[in-house]
Short mmCIF file of C-alpha atoms in Angstrom, two decimals:
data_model
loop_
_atom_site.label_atom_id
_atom_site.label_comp_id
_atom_site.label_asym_id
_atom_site.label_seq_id
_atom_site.Cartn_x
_atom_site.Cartn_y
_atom_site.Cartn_z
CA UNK N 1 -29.14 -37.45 10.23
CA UNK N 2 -32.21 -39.61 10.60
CA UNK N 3 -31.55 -43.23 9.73
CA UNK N 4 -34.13 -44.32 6.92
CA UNK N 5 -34.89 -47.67 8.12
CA UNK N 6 -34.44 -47.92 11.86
CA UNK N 7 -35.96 -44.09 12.01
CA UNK N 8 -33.42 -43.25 14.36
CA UNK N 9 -31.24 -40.05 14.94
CA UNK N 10 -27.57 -40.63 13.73
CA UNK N 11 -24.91 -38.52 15.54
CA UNK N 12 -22.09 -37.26 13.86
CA UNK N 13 -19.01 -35.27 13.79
CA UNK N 14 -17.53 -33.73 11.37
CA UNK N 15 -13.45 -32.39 11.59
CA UNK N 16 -12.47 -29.46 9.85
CA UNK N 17 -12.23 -30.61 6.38
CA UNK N 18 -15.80 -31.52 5.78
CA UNK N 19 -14.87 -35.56 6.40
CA UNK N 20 -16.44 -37.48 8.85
CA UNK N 21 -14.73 -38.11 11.45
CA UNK N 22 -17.13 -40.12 13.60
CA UNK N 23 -20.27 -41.69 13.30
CA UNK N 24 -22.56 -43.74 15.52
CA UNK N 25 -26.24 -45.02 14.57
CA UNK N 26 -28.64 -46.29 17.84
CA UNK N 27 -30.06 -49.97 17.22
CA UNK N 28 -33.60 -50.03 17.71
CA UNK N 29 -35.01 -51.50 20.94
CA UNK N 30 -35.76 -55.24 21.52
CA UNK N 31 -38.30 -56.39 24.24
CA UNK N 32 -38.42 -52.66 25.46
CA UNK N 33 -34.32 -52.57 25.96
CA UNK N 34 -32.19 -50.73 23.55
CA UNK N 35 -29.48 -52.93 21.40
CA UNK N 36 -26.52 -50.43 21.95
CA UNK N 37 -25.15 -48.43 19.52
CA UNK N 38 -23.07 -48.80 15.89
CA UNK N 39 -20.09 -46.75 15.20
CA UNK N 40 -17.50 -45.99 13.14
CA UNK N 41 -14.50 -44.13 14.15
CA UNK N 42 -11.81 -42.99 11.75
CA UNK N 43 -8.34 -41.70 12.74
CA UNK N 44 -7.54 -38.27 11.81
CA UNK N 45 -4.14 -37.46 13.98
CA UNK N 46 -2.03 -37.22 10.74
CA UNK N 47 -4.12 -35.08 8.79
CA UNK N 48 -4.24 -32.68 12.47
CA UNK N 49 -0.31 -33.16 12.17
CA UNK N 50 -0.30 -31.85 8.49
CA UNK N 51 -2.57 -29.13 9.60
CA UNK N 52 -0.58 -28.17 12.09
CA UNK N 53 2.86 -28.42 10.27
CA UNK N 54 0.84 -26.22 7.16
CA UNK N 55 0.25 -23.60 9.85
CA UNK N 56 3.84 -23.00 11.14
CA UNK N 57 5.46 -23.38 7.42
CA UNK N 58 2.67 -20.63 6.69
CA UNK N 59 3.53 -18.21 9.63
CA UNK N 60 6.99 -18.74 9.17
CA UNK N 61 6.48 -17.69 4.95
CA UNK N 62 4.94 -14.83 5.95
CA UNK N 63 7.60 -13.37 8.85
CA UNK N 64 10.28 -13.97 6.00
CA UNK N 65 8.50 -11.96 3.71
CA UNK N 66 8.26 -8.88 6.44
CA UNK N 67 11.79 -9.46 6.72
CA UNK N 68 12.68 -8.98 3.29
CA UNK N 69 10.44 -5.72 3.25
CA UNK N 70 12.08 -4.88 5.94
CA UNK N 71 15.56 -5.09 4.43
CA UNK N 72 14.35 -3.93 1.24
CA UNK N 73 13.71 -0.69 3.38
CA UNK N 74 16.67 -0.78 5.13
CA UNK N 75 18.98 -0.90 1.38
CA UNK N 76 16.76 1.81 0.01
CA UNK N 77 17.40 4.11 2.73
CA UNK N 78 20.95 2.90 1.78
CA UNK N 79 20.89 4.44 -0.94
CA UNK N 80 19.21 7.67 0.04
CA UNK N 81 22.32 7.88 2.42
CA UNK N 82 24.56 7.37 -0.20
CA UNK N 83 23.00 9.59 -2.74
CA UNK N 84 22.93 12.62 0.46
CA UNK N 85 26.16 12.34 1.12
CA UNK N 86 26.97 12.89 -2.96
CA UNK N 87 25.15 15.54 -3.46
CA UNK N 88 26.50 17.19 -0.09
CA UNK N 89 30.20 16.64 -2.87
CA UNK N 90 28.14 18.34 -5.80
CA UNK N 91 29.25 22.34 -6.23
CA UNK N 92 26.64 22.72 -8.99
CA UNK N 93 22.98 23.82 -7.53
CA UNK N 94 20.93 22.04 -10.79
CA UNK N 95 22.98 18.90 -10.13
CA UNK N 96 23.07 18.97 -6.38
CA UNK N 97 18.85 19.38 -6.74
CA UNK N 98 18.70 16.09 -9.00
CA UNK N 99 20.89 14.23 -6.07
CA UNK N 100 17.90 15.86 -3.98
CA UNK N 101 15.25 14.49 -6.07
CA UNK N 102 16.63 11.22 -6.42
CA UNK N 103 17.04 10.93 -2.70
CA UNK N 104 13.35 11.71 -1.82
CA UNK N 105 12.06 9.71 -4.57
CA UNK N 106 13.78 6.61 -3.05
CA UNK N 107 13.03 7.13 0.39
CA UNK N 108 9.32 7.39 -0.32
CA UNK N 109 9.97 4.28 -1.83
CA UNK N 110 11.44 2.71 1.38
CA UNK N 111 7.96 4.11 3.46
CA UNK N 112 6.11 1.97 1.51
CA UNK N 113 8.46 -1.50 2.49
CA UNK N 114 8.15 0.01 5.74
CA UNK N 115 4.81 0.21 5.78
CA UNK N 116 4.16 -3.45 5.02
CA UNK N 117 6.76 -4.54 7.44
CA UNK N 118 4.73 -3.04 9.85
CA UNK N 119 1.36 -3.86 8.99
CA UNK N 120 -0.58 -6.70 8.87
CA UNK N 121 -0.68 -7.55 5.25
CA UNK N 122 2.02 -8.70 3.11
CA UNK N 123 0.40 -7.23 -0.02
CA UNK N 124 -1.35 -4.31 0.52
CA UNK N 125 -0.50 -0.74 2.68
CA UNK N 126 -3.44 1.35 4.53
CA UNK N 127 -3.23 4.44 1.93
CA UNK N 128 -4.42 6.59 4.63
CA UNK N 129 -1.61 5.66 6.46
CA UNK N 130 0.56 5.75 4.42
CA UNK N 131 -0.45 8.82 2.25
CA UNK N 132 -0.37 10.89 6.21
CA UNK N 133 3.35 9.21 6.70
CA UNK N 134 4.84 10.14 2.92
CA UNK N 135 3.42 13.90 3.71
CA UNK N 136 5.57 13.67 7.06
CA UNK N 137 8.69 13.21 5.57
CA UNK N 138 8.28 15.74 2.62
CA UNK N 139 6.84 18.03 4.61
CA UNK N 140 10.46 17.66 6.72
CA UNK N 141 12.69 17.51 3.26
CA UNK N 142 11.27 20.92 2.72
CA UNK N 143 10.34 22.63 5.30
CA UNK N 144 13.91 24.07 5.64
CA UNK N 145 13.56 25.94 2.35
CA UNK N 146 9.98 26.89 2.07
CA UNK N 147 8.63 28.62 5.78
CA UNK N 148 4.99 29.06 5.83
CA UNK N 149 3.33 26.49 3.36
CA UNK N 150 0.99 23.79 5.30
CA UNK N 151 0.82 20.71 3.53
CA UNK N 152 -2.64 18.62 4.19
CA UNK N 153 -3.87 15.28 3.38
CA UNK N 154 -7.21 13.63 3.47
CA UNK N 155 -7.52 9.77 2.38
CA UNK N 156 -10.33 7.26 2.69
CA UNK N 157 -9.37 4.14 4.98
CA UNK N 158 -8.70 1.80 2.24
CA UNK N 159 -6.43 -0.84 1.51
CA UNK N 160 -3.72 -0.45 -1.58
CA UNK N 161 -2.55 -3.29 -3.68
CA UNK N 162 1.74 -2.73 -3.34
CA UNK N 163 2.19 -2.51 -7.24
CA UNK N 164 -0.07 0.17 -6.71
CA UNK N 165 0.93 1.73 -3.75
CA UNK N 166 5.17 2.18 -5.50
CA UNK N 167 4.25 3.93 -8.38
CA UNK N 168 2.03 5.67 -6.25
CA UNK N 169 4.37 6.85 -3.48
CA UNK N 170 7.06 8.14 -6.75
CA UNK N 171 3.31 10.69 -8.37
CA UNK N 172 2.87 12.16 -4.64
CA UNK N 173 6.36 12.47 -4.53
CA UNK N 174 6.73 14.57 -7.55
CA UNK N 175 3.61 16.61 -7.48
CA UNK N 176 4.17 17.57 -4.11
CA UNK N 177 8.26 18.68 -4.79
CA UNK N 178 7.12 20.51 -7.81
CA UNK N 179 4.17 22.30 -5.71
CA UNK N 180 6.73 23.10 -2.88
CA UNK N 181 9.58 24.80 -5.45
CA UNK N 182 7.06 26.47 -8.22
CA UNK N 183 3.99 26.99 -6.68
CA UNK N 184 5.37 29.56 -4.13
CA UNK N 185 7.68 32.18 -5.69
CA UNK N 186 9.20 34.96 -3.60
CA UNK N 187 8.44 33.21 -0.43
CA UNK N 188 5.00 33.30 -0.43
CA UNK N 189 3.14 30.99 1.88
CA UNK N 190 0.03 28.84 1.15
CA UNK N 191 -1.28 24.87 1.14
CA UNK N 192 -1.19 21.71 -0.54
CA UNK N 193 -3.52 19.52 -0.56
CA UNK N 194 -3.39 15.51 -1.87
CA UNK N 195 -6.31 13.57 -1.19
CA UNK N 196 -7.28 9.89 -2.43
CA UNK N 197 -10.53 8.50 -2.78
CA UNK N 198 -12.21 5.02 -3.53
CA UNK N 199 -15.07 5.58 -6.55
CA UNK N 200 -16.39 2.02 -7.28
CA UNK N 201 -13.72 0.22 -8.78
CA UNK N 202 -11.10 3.59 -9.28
CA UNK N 203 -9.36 5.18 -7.05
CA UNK N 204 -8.70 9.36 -7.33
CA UNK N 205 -5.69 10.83 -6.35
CA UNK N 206 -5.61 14.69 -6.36
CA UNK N 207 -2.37 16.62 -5.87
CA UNK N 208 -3.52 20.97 -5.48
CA UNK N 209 -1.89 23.87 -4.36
CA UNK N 210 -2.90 27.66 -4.16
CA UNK N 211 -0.23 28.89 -5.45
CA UNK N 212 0.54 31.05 -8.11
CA UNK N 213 0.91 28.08 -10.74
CA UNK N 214 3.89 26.49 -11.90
CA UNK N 215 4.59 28.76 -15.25
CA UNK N 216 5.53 31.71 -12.52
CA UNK N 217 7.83 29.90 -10.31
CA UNK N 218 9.23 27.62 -12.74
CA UNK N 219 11.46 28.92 -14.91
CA UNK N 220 14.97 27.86 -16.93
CA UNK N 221 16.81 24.63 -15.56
CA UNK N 222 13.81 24.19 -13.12
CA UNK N 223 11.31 24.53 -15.93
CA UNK N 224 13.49 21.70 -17.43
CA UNK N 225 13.20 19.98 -14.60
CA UNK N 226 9.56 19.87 -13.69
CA UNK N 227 8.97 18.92 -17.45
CA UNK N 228 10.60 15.65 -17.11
CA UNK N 229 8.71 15.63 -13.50
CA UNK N 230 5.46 15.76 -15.46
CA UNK N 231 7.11 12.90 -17.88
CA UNK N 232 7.60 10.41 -15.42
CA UNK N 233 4.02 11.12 -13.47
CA UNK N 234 2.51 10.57 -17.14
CA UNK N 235 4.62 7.32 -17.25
CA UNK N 236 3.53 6.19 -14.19
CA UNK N 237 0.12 7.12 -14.62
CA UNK N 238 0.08 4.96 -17.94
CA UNK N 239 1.61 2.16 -15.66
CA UNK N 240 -1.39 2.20 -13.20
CA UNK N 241 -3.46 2.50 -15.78
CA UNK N 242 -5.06 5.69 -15.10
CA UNK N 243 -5.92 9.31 -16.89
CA UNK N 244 -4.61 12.21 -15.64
CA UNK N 245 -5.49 15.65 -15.94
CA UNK N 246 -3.63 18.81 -15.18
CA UNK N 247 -4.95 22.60 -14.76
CA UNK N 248 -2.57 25.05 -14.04
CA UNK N 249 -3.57 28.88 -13.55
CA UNK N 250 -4.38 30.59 -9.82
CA UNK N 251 -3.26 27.20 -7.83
CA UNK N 252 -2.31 23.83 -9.88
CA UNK N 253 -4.50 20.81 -9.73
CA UNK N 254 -3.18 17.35 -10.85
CA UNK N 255 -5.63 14.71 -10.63
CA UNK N 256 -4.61 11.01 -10.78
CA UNK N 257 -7.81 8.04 -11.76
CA UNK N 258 -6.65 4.29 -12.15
CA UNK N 259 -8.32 1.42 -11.48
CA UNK N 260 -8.22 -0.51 -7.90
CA UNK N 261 -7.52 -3.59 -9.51
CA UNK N 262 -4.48 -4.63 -11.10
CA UNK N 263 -3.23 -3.78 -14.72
CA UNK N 264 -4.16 -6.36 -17.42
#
C-alpha cells in the first residue's frame, strides 16, 4: 500500500478474516536519517479463540452425525434380522417371499447409512461405490437360488445427494429381484446389467437383463407381485422426479432419468 503523501510503502498484514491485523507506515527521512516507523497493532487472540472453538464444535457435529448413520445402519439391519428370522416361522412360500423382499429392501437401505458412515461426506455417497457394494449383497441374497446368472455394474465416479441415493438403493433393489426371479425361467443362466450415468444436470439409471422377459417367468402370485414391484419403482421414480421407461420382450430394460439436483 503506497502512502499518498509521504510516498512510502505501507506494510501490512492481514488475519484470516480479511481485517487488518497490523499496520505500520515508514516516516520519511530528516537530515538524511529515517524518523522510525508508525504502527498500529490490533489484538486478535479472541477472535483466534472463537476460531478455534468453531472448529472443534464443527468436527465434533460432524462425528455425531456419522454416528447416527452409523446406528441408523446398525437398527436397520435390526430389522432385517428380525424380519429373517419371521419369515424363517412363515410355512406359506408367497408370504415367506414378501418377508424376503422386505428384508433386502431394508438392508439396501442400511448400505447406504453405511456408506456415509464410512465416507467422507455427511450428505452425499460415491454411487459407484455404492451401486458395486448394493450388487454385492444381492448378488449373495440370490445366488443360492439362481446358479449361473452374472450380475454387472458400471457407474460414473460421481457423488449422490442421500435423498437421492435411498430411493435409489429401494429401484436397484427391485429391478434387480424381479430380473433375478422372472427373467430366468427353467434355470437358465444369463446377465444383468445396472449402470448409472451423469448427463448434464440428470442422472440415468438403467436396470437390463437378457433374459427371456418378465411375462414368461412371471406368472400368478409372482405376477402379482412384480406388479406392485413396478408400483413402487413408479412411485419412487415420481419422488426423484424422474421418467421412466420400460421395454420388455427378448431381455427387459428399465431405464430410470431424474434430475441431480433436488426435488422442488
Amino acid at each position: 500500500l503506497r502512502h499518498k503523501n509521504l510516498d512510502e510503502w505501507a506494510h501490512t498484514k492481514v488475519d484470516a478474516w480479511g481485517e487488518v491485523a497490523s499496520l505500520g507506515v515508514n516516516l520519511p527521512e530528516f537530515q538524511g536519517k529515517g524518523l522510525g516507523t508508525v504502527g498500529i497493532i490490533r489484538d486478535i487472540s479472541e477472535r483466534r479463540m472463537a476460531e478455534k472453538k468453531l472448529k472443534s464444535e464443527l468436527e465434533a457435529k460432524n462425528v455425531l452425525i456419522k454416528e447416527i448413520h452409523h446406528r441408523v445402519k446398525n437398527n436397520l439391519q435390526v430389522v432385517s434380522s428380525i424380519l429373517s428370522l419371521e419369515s424363517s416361522c412363515v410355512s406359506d412360500e408367497d408370504a415367506r417371499t414378501v418377508f424376503t423382499d422386505c428384508q433386502t429392501q431394508v438392508h439396501s437401505m442400511s448400505l447406504v447409512h453405511e456408506q456415509i458412515y464410512r465416507g467422507s461426506s455427511l450428505e452425499e455417497v460415491d454411487a459407484a461405490a455404492y451401486l458395486t457394494r448394493l450388487a454385492e449383497y444381492l448378488d449373495s441374497v440370490h445366488e443360492g437360488s439362481f446358479k449361473g446368472i452374472e450380475l454387472k455394474v458400471r457407474a460414473e465416479a460421481s457423488n449422490l445427494a442421500l435423498d437421492k441415493a435411498i430411493p435409489l438403493s429401494i429401484v436397484v433393489t427391485e429391478l434387480v429381484s424381479n430380473a433375478y426371479k422372472y427373467a430366468y425361467p427353467d434355470g437358465r443362466t444369463g446377465t444383468i446389467r445396472i449402470s448409472l450415468e451423469r448427463e448434464g444436470a440428470y442422472y440415468e439409471l438403467l436396470v437390463e437383463d437378457d433374459g427371456l422377459g418378465h411375462e414368461a417367468g412371471a406368472k400368478g402370485g409372482a405376477k402379482a407381485r412384480e406388479g406392485l414391484g413396478l408400483e413402487l419403482v413408479a412411485a419412487l421414480a415420481q419422488q426423484l422426479g424422474g421418467s421412466l421407461k420400460r421395454t420388455s420382450g427378448e431381455g427387459t430394460r428399465v431405464s430410470l432419468r431424474f434430475p441431480c439436483a433436488a426435488s422442488a
